[in-house]
Coordinates of C-alpha atoms in Angstrom, one line a residue:
Chain A
M9 CA 36.4 117.0 47.1
Q10 CA 36.8 119.4 44.0
Q11 CA 33.1 119.0 44.4
S12 CA 32.3 120.0 47.7
K13 CA 34.8 123.1 47.1
W14 CA 32.7 124.5 44.0
L15 CA 29.6 124.0 46.0
T16 CA 30.5 125.9 49.0
F17 CA 31.7 128.7 46.6
F18 CA 28.5 128.8 44.5
K19 CA 26.8 128.7 48.3
R20 CA 28.9 131.9 48.9
I21 CA 27.7 133.4 46.0
P22 CA 24.9 135.5 48.3
I23 CA 27.1 136.4 51.1
F24 CA 29.5 138.0 48.8
L25 CA 25.9 139.6 47.0
I26 CA 24.8 140.8 50.2
F27 CA 28.2 142.2 51.0
G28 CA 28.3 144.3 48.2
F29 CA 24.6 145.2 48.1
I30 CA 26.0 146.6 51.8
V31 CA 29.2 148.8 50.7
L32 CA 27.4 149.7 47.0
P33 CA 26.4 153.1 47.9
V34 CA 29.6 153.9 49.6
F35 CA 31.4 152.0 46.9
M36 CA 30.2 154.0 43.8
V37 CA 30.4 157.5 45.2
I38 CA 34.1 157.2 46.0
W39 CA 34.8 155.7 42.0
I40 CA 32.3 158.6 40.6
S41 CA 34.8 161.9 42.4
F42 CA 37.7 159.8 40.1
F43 CA 35.5 159.8 37.3
S44 CA 37.0 162.9 34.9
T45 CA 34.0 164.4 33.1
S46 CA 31.6 166.5 34.8
L47 CA 28.6 164.7 33.4
I48 CA 28.6 161.0 35.1
T49 CA 28.3 158.2 32.5
F50 CA 29.0 154.4 32.5
P51 CA 31.7 153.6 31.0
P52 CA 33.9 156.2 32.4
K53 CA 35.7 159.1 29.4
G54 CA 38.5 158.6 32.0
Y55 CA 40.0 159.5 35.4
S56 CA 41.3 162.1 37.5
F57 CA 42.3 163.8 40.5
K58 CA 40.9 167.0 39.8
W59 CA 37.8 167.1 41.7
F60 CA 39.8 167.0 44.6
V61 CA 41.5 169.7 43.8
E62 CA 39.0 171.7 42.4
L63 CA 37.0 171.7 45.9
L64 CA 39.6 174.3 47.1
H65 CA 37.8 176.5 45.3
H66 CA 34.6 176.4 46.3
Q67 CA 34.6 178.0 49.3
E68 CA 30.9 177.4 50.2
F69 CA 31.9 173.4 51.0
L70 CA 35.0 174.8 52.9
N71 CA 33.4 176.8 54.9
S72 CA 30.8 174.0 55.7
F73 CA 33.1 171.6 56.4
F74 CA 34.7 174.1 58.8
L75 CA 31.7 174.8 60.8
S76 CA 30.4 171.4 60.9
L77 CA 33.9 170.9 62.4
R78 CA 33.0 173.0 65.3
V79 CA 30.0 172.8 65.5
S80 CA 30.4 168.8 66.4
F81 CA 33.8 168.9 68.1
F82 CA 31.7 171.4 70.8
A83 CA 29.0 169.0 70.7
M84 CA 31.6 166.2 71.0
I85 CA 33.0 168.1 73.9
I86 CA 29.5 169.0 75.8
S87 CA 27.8 166.0 75.7
L88 CA 30.7 163.9 76.9
V89 CA 31.0 165.7 80.3
L90 CA 27.4 165.9 80.6
G91 CA 27.5 161.8 79.6
L92 CA 30.3 161.8 82.1
L93 CA 28.8 163.2 85.0
G94 CA 25.4 161.4 84.6
S95 CA 26.6 158.3 84.1
I96 CA 28.6 158.2 87.5
A97 CA 25.2 158.7 89.2
L98 CA 23.9 155.9 87.5
I99 CA 26.5 153.8 88.1
R100 CA 28.1 154.1 91.0
Y101 CA 25.5 155.8 93.0
N102 CA 21.9 154.6 94.2
F103 CA 18.5 156.8 94.3
K104 CA 15.1 157.1 94.0
G105 CA 14.0 157.7 90.0
K106 CA 17.3 156.1 88.8
K107 CA 15.7 154.5 86.0
I108 CA 13.1 157.6 84.6
F109 CA 16.9 159.4 84.9
E110 CA 18.6 156.6 82.6
L111 CA 15.4 156.3 80.1
L112 CA 15.4 161.0 80.2
F113 CA 18.9 160.2 79.1
L114 CA 18.2 157.8 76.1
S115 CA 15.2 159.6 75.3
P116 CA 16.5 161.7 72.1
L117 CA 17.0 158.3 70.6
I118 CA 13.5 158.0 70.6
V119 CA 11.9 160.8 69.5
P120 CA 13.3 161.0 64.4
T121 CA 16.0 163.6 64.7
I122 CA 13.8 165.5 62.5
I123 CA 11.2 166.2 65.1
T124 CA 13.6 166.9 67.4
G125 CA 15.0 169.6 64.9
I126 CA 12.1 171.4 64.4
G127 CA 11.2 171.4 67.7
I128 CA 13.6 173.2 69.3
Y129 CA 13.3 175.7 66.5
I130 CA 9.5 176.3 67.1
F131 CA 10.7 176.7 71.1
L132 CA 12.9 178.9 70.9
F133 CA 11.4 181.2 68.5
N134 CA 8.5 181.6 70.6
T135 CA 10.3 182.1 73.5
E136 CA 12.2 184.1 71.4
R137 CA 9.0 186.3 71.1
L138 CA 8.2 186.3 74.8
I139 CA 11.4 187.2 76.4
G140 CA 12.6 190.0 73.5
I141 CA 16.0 187.6 72.8
D142 CA 17.3 186.3 69.6
M143 CA 18.1 182.5 69.5
V144 CA 16.8 181.0 65.9
P145 CA 19.3 181.2 64.4
N146 CA 22.3 180.7 66.2
L147 CA 24.8 178.5 66.6
W148 CA 25.1 178.1 70.0
A149 CA 21.3 176.6 69.8
L150 CA 22.8 174.9 66.8
I151 CA 25.6 173.1 69.3
T152 CA 23.2 172.6 71.6
A153 CA 20.7 170.6 69.6
H154 CA 23.3 168.5 68.3
V155 CA 24.8 168.3 72.7
I156 CA 20.8 166.2 72.6
I157 CA 21.3 164.0 70.2
C158 CA 25.4 162.8 71.1
I159 CA 24.2 162.3 75.3
P160 CA 22.5 159.1 74.2
W161 CA 25.9 157.9 72.8
T162 CA 28.4 159.4 75.0
V163 CA 25.8 158.3 78.7
R164 CA 25.6 154.4 77.3
L165 CA 29.7 154.3 75.4
I166 CA 30.7 155.8 79.3
S167 CA 28.1 154.0 81.6
A168 CA 29.5 150.9 80.2
G169 CA 32.9 151.1 80.6
L170 CA 32.2 152.8 84.3
Q171 CA 30.8 149.7 84.8
S172 CA 33.2 147.1 83.8
I173 CA 35.3 149.5 86.4
N174 CA 35.7 147.6 90.3
P175 CA 34.6 150.3 93.1
S176 CA 36.9 148.7 95.6
L177 CA 39.2 150.9 93.8
E178 CA 38.0 153.8 94.5
E179 CA 37.0 153.0 97.8
A180 CA 40.6 151.2 98.5
A181 CA 41.9 154.9 97.4
I182 CA 39.3 156.7 99.8
D183 CA 40.3 154.0 103.2
L184 CA 44.2 155.1 102.2
G185 CA 42.8 159.0 102.7
S186 CA 42.6 160.6 99.4
T187 CA 39.5 162.8 98.4
R188 CA 36.3 160.9 96.5
I189 CA 37.0 163.3 93.7
Q190 CA 40.7 162.7 93.9
A191 CA 39.6 159.4 93.9
F192 CA 37.4 159.9 90.6
I193 CA 40.4 161.8 88.7
K194 CA 43.7 159.2 90.0
I195 CA 41.5 155.5 89.8
V196 CA 38.8 155.8 87.8
L197 CA 39.3 158.2 84.9
P198 CA 42.6 156.5 83.5
N199 CA 40.9 152.9 83.4
L200 CA 37.8 155.1 81.5
R201 CA 39.9 156.8 78.9
P202 CA 39.0 154.0 76.1
S203 CA 35.1 155.1 76.6
I204 CA 35.3 158.4 76.9
I205 CA 37.9 158.9 73.7
A206 CA 35.2 156.1 71.6
A207 CA 32.0 158.5 72.8
G208 CA 33.8 161.5 71.9
I209 CA 34.8 159.9 68.5
L210 CA 31.7 158.2 67.8
S211 CA 29.4 161.8 69.3
F212 CA 31.0 163.0 67.1
I213 CA 30.4 161.8 64.2
H214 CA 27.0 160.8 64.8
S215 CA 26.9 164.7 65.1
F216 CA 29.0 165.3 62.5
N217 CA 26.8 163.4 60.2
N218 CA 23.1 164.6 61.1
L219 CA 21.4 166.1 59.1
E220 CA 17.9 166.4 59.9
I221 CA 18.8 168.1 63.5
S222 CA 20.5 171.0 61.6
L223 CA 18.0 172.3 59.3
M224 CA 15.8 174.6 60.9
L225 CA 18.9 175.3 63.0
V226 CA 21.5 177.5 60.9
R227 CA 21.7 180.7 59.4
P228 CA 21.3 181.3 55.7
G229 CA 24.4 181.4 53.9
E230 CA 26.0 179.2 57.0
L231 CA 25.2 175.7 56.6
T232 CA 26.4 172.4 58.0
L233 CA 28.1 169.7 55.2
P234 CA 25.4 167.5 55.2
I235 CA 23.2 170.6 54.0
E236 CA 24.7 172.3 51.5
I237 CA 25.6 168.5 49.9
L238 CA 21.9 167.9 49.8
N239 CA 21.5 171.1 48.7
Y240 CA 23.8 170.5 46.1
V241 CA 22.1 167.3 45.4
F242 CA 19.1 168.8 44.3
W243 CA 20.2 170.8 42.5
K244 CA 22.7 168.3 40.4
V245 CA 24.9 164.6 41.4
D246 CA 28.4 165.4 40.1
P247 CA 31.7 163.9 40.6
L248 CA 32.6 166.9 42.6
I249 CA 30.3 166.7 45.0
A250 CA 31.0 162.3 45.1
A251 CA 34.8 164.0 45.7
V252 CA 33.3 165.9 48.2
S253 CA 31.8 163.0 50.3
T254 CA 34.4 161.1 49.0
V255 CA 36.9 163.5 51.1
Q256 CA 34.0 162.2 54.6
I257 CA 34.0 159.3 54.7
I258 CA 37.7 159.0 54.0
L259 CA 37.4 161.4 57.9
I260 CA 34.5 159.2 59.2
G261 CA 37.3 156.1 58.3
I262 CA 39.9 157.4 59.9
L263 CA 38.2 158.2 63.3
M264 CA 36.0 154.9 63.0
W265 CA 40.2 153.1 62.8
I266 CA 41.5 155.0 65.6
A267 CA 37.7 154.2 67.7
N268 CA 38.3 150.6 67.0
K269 CA 41.3 150.6 69.0
F270 CA 40.2 151.7 72.1
I271 CA 36.9 150.1 72.1
S272 CA 35.7 147.3 70.2
I273 CA 33.4 148.8 67.3
R274 CA 30.6 146.4 67.9
K275 CA 30.1 147.1 71.7
V276 CA 28.7 150.2 70.4
F277 CA 25.8 149.3 68.7
Chain B
M30 CA 24.6 159.5 109.3
S31 CA 22.5 161.4 108.2
Q32 CA 25.1 164.1 107.4
N33 CA 26.4 160.9 105.0
R34 CA 23.6 160.7 103.4
N35 CA 22.3 164.2 102.6
K36 CA 25.7 164.9 101.1
S37 CA 25.4 161.4 99.1
R38 CA 22.2 163.2 97.7
F39 CA 24.3 166.9 97.3
E40 CA 26.5 165.0 94.7
I41 CA 23.7 163.0 93.2
G42 CA 22.5 166.1 92.5
M43 CA 24.8 168.3 91.0
L44 CA 26.0 165.4 88.9
I45 CA 22.3 164.7 87.0
A46 CA 21.6 167.7 87.4
P47 CA 23.4 169.6 84.3
T48 CA 21.7 167.0 81.6
T49 CA 18.7 166.5 83.3
I50 CA 17.9 170.4 82.8
L51 CA 19.0 170.8 79.0
I52 CA 17.2 167.3 77.5
T53 CA 14.3 169.1 79.3
I54 CA 14.8 172.2 78.7
M55 CA 16.2 171.9 74.7
F56 CA 14.0 168.2 74.3
L57 CA 11.2 167.4 76.8
L58 CA 9.6 171.2 76.6
P59 CA 10.0 171.4 72.8
L60 CA 8.4 168.5 73.0
I61 CA 5.3 169.3 74.5
Y62 CA 5.4 172.9 72.7
F63 CA 4.9 170.0 70.0
L64 CA 1.7 168.2 71.5
R65 CA 0.7 171.5 71.9
V66 CA 1.3 173.6 68.7
S67 CA -0.6 171.2 66.4
F68 CA -4.2 172.0 68.6
N69 CA -4.0 174.9 67.1
Q70 CA -5.9 177.1 64.7
N71 CA -3.9 177.7 60.9
I72 CA -4.6 180.5 59.2
L73 CA -3.4 181.4 55.7
G74 CA 0.1 183.3 55.3
G75 CA 1.7 181.3 58.0
F76 CA 0.1 182.0 61.5
M77 CA -1.3 180.0 63.5
E78 CA -4.2 181.3 66.6
S79 CA -3.9 179.7 70.1
A80 CA -6.5 177.4 69.9
W81 CA -7.2 174.5 70.9
T82 CA -9.1 172.6 67.9
I83 CA -8.5 168.7 66.2
E84 CA -9.1 170.3 62.8
N85 CA -5.7 169.6 62.2
Y86 CA -6.3 165.8 63.1
I87 CA -9.3 166.0 61.6
G88 CA -8.1 167.6 58.5
F89 CA -4.9 164.8 58.3
F90 CA -7.2 161.8 57.6
T91 CA -9.8 162.8 55.7
D92 CA -7.1 164.7 53.0
P93 CA -6.3 161.8 50.4
Y94 CA -3.3 163.6 49.6
F95 CA -2.0 163.1 53.3
L96 CA -3.7 160.1 53.7
K97 CA -1.4 158.4 50.4
I98 CA 2.0 160.0 52.2
L99 CA 0.3 157.9 55.1
W100 CA 0.7 154.3 54.0
N101 CA 3.8 155.2 51.5
T102 CA 5.4 155.5 54.8
I103 CA 3.6 152.0 56.3
Y104 CA 4.2 149.5 53.0
I105 CA 7.9 151.4 52.6
S106 CA 8.7 150.9 55.6
I107 CA 6.7 147.1 55.8
A108 CA 9.0 145.9 52.5
A109 CA 12.2 147.7 54.2
T110 CA 12.3 146.1 57.0
L111 CA 11.2 142.5 54.8
L112 CA 14.1 143.4 53.1
T113 CA 16.6 143.5 55.5
L114 CA 15.3 140.6 57.1
V115 CA 15.6 138.6 54.1
M116 CA 19.0 139.6 53.8
A117 CA 20.7 140.2 57.2
F118 CA 19.8 136.3 58.7
P119 CA 22.7 134.9 56.5
I120 CA 25.1 137.5 57.4
A121 CA 24.8 137.7 61.1
Y122 CA 24.7 134.2 60.6
I123 CA 28.1 133.3 59.3
L124 CA 29.7 136.9 61.1
A125 CA 27.5 134.9 64.2
R126 CA 29.8 131.7 63.8
M127 CA 33.0 132.7 62.1
T128 CA 36.2 132.8 64.5
S129 CA 39.3 134.3 62.1
N130 CA 40.9 137.5 62.0
W131 CA 38.5 138.6 59.1
K132 CA 35.8 138.6 61.0
G133 CA 36.7 142.1 62.4
V134 CA 37.3 143.6 59.0
L135 CA 33.5 142.3 57.8
I136 CA 32.4 144.1 60.5
A137 CA 33.8 146.7 59.9
L138 CA 32.7 147.0 56.9
V139 CA 28.8 146.7 57.4
V140 CA 29.0 149.6 60.7
F141 CA 31.2 151.8 58.4
P142 CA 28.3 152.4 55.9
L143 CA 26.4 153.5 58.9
L144 CA 29.1 156.1 61.1
V145 CA 29.2 158.2 56.9
G146 CA 26.0 160.0 56.9
N147 CA 22.4 158.4 54.6
I148 CA 23.1 161.8 52.3
V149 CA 26.2 160.7 50.6
R150 CA 25.1 156.9 50.7
D151 CA 22.3 158.4 48.3
I152 CA 24.5 159.9 45.9
G153 CA 26.0 156.5 45.5
W154 CA 22.6 155.1 45.0
I155 CA 21.5 159.0 42.4
S156 CA 24.3 157.8 40.8
F157 CA 23.2 153.5 40.3
F158 CA 20.0 154.3 39.2
S159 CA 19.5 157.9 37.6
E160 CA 18.8 157.9 34.2
N161 CA 21.7 157.3 33.0
G162 CA 22.4 155.1 36.0
L163 CA 24.9 152.7 36.2
V164 CA 21.9 150.0 35.9
N165 CA 19.7 151.6 33.0
R166 CA 23.3 151.6 31.2
I167 CA 24.3 147.8 31.9
I168 CA 20.2 147.2 31.1
T169 CA 20.1 148.8 27.3
K170 CA 23.8 147.9 26.8
I171 CA 22.7 143.8 27.5
G172 CA 19.6 144.6 25.7
L173 CA 16.6 144.2 28.1
T174 CA 15.3 148.1 27.3
D175 CA 15.4 149.7 25.0
G176 CA 15.4 153.3 26.9
P177 CA 16.4 154.7 29.9
V178 CA 14.2 153.2 33.2
Q179 CA 12.9 155.1 35.6
F180 CA 13.6 154.1 39.0
L181 CA 14.5 156.6 40.7
E182 CA 11.3 158.6 42.6
T183 CA 9.9 154.9 42.0
P184 CA 8.7 152.9 45.9
P185 CA 11.2 150.4 44.8
A186 CA 14.4 152.8 44.8
V187 CA 13.3 154.2 47.9
I188 CA 12.7 150.2 49.6
I189 CA 16.2 149.4 48.8
A190 CA 17.9 152.5 49.4
I191 CA 15.9 152.7 52.9
A192 CA 16.4 149.0 53.6
N193 CA 20.3 149.2 53.1
V194 CA 20.4 152.0 55.8
V195 CA 18.9 149.7 58.2
L196 CA 20.3 146.5 57.2
P197 CA 23.4 147.3 59.3
Y198 CA 21.5 147.9 62.3
M199 CA 19.1 143.9 61.6
I200 CA 22.4 142.5 61.3
L201 CA 24.2 143.5 64.2
T202 CA 20.6 142.7 66.0
I203 CA 20.5 139.1 64.9
Q204 CA 24.1 138.1 65.3
S205 CA 24.7 139.4 69.3
V206 CA 21.6 136.7 69.5
I207 CA 22.9 133.8 67.7
E208 CA 26.0 134.4 69.2
R209 CA 24.8 133.0 72.9
I210 CA 23.5 130.6 71.0
N211 CA 26.6 127.5 71.7
P212 CA 28.0 126.0 68.9
A213 CA 27.7 123.0 70.1
L214 CA 23.7 122.6 69.9
E215 CA 23.8 123.0 66.3
E216 CA 26.8 120.5 65.9
A217 CA 25.1 118.0 68.0
A218 CA 22.1 118.4 65.4
I219 CA 24.0 117.7 62.6
D220 CA 26.0 114.8 64.1
L221 CA 22.1 113.2 65.1
G222 CA 21.7 113.5 61.3
A223 CA 20.0 116.5 60.4
S224 CA 20.9 118.7 57.0
R225 CA 22.3 122.2 58.3
W226 CA 19.2 123.9 57.3
K227 CA 17.1 122.1 58.8
V228 CA 19.3 122.8 61.7
I229 CA 18.9 126.5 60.2
R230 CA 15.6 126.0 60.4
T231 CA 14.6 123.5 63.1
V232 CA 16.9 124.5 66.1
L233 CA 19.0 127.9 65.4
I234 CA 16.1 130.8 64.0
P235 CA 12.9 129.6 67.2
I236 CA 16.0 130.6 69.6
A237 CA 17.1 133.4 67.8
M238 CA 13.6 134.3 67.7
P239 CA 13.3 136.9 70.0
G240 CA 16.2 139.1 68.4
I241 CA 15.0 138.8 64.6
L242 CA 11.6 140.0 66.4
A243 CA 13.9 143.1 68.4
G244 CA 15.4 144.1 65.3
T245 CA 12.5 143.8 62.7
L246 CA 11.2 146.3 65.3
F247 CA 14.4 148.2 65.3
V248 CA 14.9 148.5 61.6
F249 CA 10.6 148.7 61.5
I250 CA 10.8 152.9 62.9
L251 CA 14.2 153.7 61.5
S252 CA 12.5 153.3 58.2
M253 CA 9.3 154.9 59.4
N254 CA 11.5 158.0 60.4
A255 CA 14.0 157.7 57.7
Y256 CA 13.7 161.3 56.4
T257 CA 16.9 161.8 53.8
T258 CA 16.8 159.1 51.8
P259 CA 12.5 159.3 50.5
L260 CA 13.3 163.1 50.7
V261 CA 15.9 163.0 48.1
I262 CA 15.3 159.6 46.4
G263 CA 11.2 159.3 46.6
G264 CA 11.6 163.2 45.9
T265 CA 8.1 164.0 44.8
K266 CA 6.1 161.3 44.0
V267 CA 6.8 158.6 46.8
Q268 CA 6.8 160.7 50.1
M269 CA 6.8 159.8 53.3
M270 CA 5.6 161.8 56.3
A271 CA 9.1 162.8 57.8
P272 CA 10.1 165.0 54.6
A273 CA 6.2 165.9 54.7
L274 CA 5.9 167.4 57.7
Y275 CA 9.0 169.0 57.3
A276 CA 7.9 171.2 54.6
Q277 CA 4.4 171.5 55.9
I278 CA 6.2 173.4 58.9
N279 CA 9.3 175.1 56.7
E280 CA 7.6 175.6 52.5
V281 CA 3.5 175.6 53.3
S282 CA 4.4 177.6 57.3
N283 CA 1.6 175.0 58.1
W284 CA 3.0 175.1 61.6
P285 CA -0.5 173.4 63.3
M286 CA -0.4 170.4 60.5
G287 CA 3.6 169.9 60.9
S288 CA 2.4 169.5 64.0
A289 CA -0.2 167.4 63.6
M290 CA 1.8 164.9 61.6
A291 CA 5.0 164.6 64.0
I292 CA 3.2 163.7 66.7
I293 CA 0.8 161.4 64.6
L294 CA 3.6 159.9 63.6
I295 CA 5.3 159.2 66.5
T296 CA 2.2 158.0 68.0
I297 CA 1.7 155.6 65.3
T298 CA 5.7 154.8 65.3
L299 CA 4.6 154.3 69.5
L300 CA 1.7 151.8 69.2
S301 CA 3.3 149.5 66.9
S302 CA 5.6 148.7 69.0
I303 CA 3.5 148.2 71.4
L304 CA 1.2 146.2 69.3
Y305 CA 4.1 144.6 67.7
L306 CA 5.3 143.6 72.2
R307 CA 2.4 142.5 73.1
V308 CA 2.3 139.9 69.7
I309 CA 6.0 138.8 70.5
E310 CA 5.1 138.6 74.3
R311 CA 2.2 136.0 73.0
T312 CA 3.3 134.2 71.3
T313 CA 7.0 133.3 72.8
S314 CA 5.7 133.3 76.4
G315 CA 5.7 129.8 77.9
S316 CA 9.5 129.6 75.4
N317 CA 12.1 129.6 78.0
H318 CA 14.4 132.3 75.0
A319 CA 13.9 134.8 77.3
T320 CA 17.6 134.8 77.7
T321 CA 18.9 135.4 74.2
T322 CA 16.9 138.8 74.5
E323 CA 18.1 141.2 75.8
V324 CA 20.4 143.5 73.7
K325 CA 23.8 144.1 74.0
G326 CA 24.1 147.5 75.0

């Protein structure tokens, strides 16, 4: 008996190692952010919280953090509204070419994000020259690009939620004299709330940590957080940048925890 | 009746128009324009002239510099996919057959790194692989090498870092397939005297094969398109397509070549997917496991 216990323990070592591999980079970042010296050495000379305080003195990180929050927030709201409207059409109506629209709404997933970002830039840059209105770089172009990469997420999650709500509920309400819109607001929307919240949070996260879509579309000196981090990393990696990343890790951890309360995180991927 | 149908048509139009218009203007048109630019003529100094020429494509496939980048992209993606496959299967199997409360925690552990963003994880890899990083510190301490070994900007480091990015997708895809296979099947085989390893090899893997293949394709595409990790970990020595095409646009200011590279990357990814799906179809046709191929939404 004792022996077989040891045996199962040894059999599990590869499993532990793989899980270790999965969390290794995130663990390293959090660990380093507490190192006391700017030059990273192993083992560390000591531990300290000072980089998190120092962070508050770095205006560029604060600015990019708040820019990213703003961009992702607007992208989330817009892509939620669009995703909701699109999902209602796809799930509650039957029409010709439905498959094509479904494919269209999910298509931004297929193209590499870096190509989508550059494409939007080149396209707007040339349209700008044609019609003479400044379009890039511009905050709304940036937000719209983020909306594009969020739409597949909101469409997928809200469609799945809508599919699980029985249409006869709405029909009953309509039979009892309410309009379609009333029935939707009073019956469907409350039931759909968990899906909408989860879709919102996940599209927010997806937008917040996406670097490639913004590269061409940010204004000089007004960078999103991932780009600000990237530029710093080209120069050096130190506990300060690890602390910035740790803040991002904590933010996303909290968001994921909230999302998990509304929808099984497993269903998202 | 017909009035009702018109009304319903109007509603559908109102519902899908906003998203359709936005995706068409901000996604489809830019992509088509991208394709158009790839046939333009580049003029030194960051200008281009409207033309219909395939010289950018010819230039790409005849320049050893670009071919090396393409080759890097392909073999690194294949290696990362294989590495991922080996690591994903045991984890996926355990997660699929787990019933305890830990299951949720472990799944969160798998998904979480996916959500924190690539640049954050790359910082972890740099501190792990750099000259005074953790690995070099350990191997010099135990006397494996005299001086620090260069890990960053080498293919193995890029492969490991990319595998780390895509591993969660592979685990989740395979897990969802195994979860739908009735455990009674395995138990029956074990009751009949087969060892667990033999059950996995002869019962589980064949049934789960469509899912495994789908996950493999998905992960390969993600690796081909990787931007941040090859840029930061690969640096100038291990270049891949996505960062290289961005550099063509943004640094070299050769828009036609950058566009051609984007089209080449998308085309190669699509073609290899089609080819791969064909092969899957041929190898799994006749078997009746089609129900396990659908990937949970």
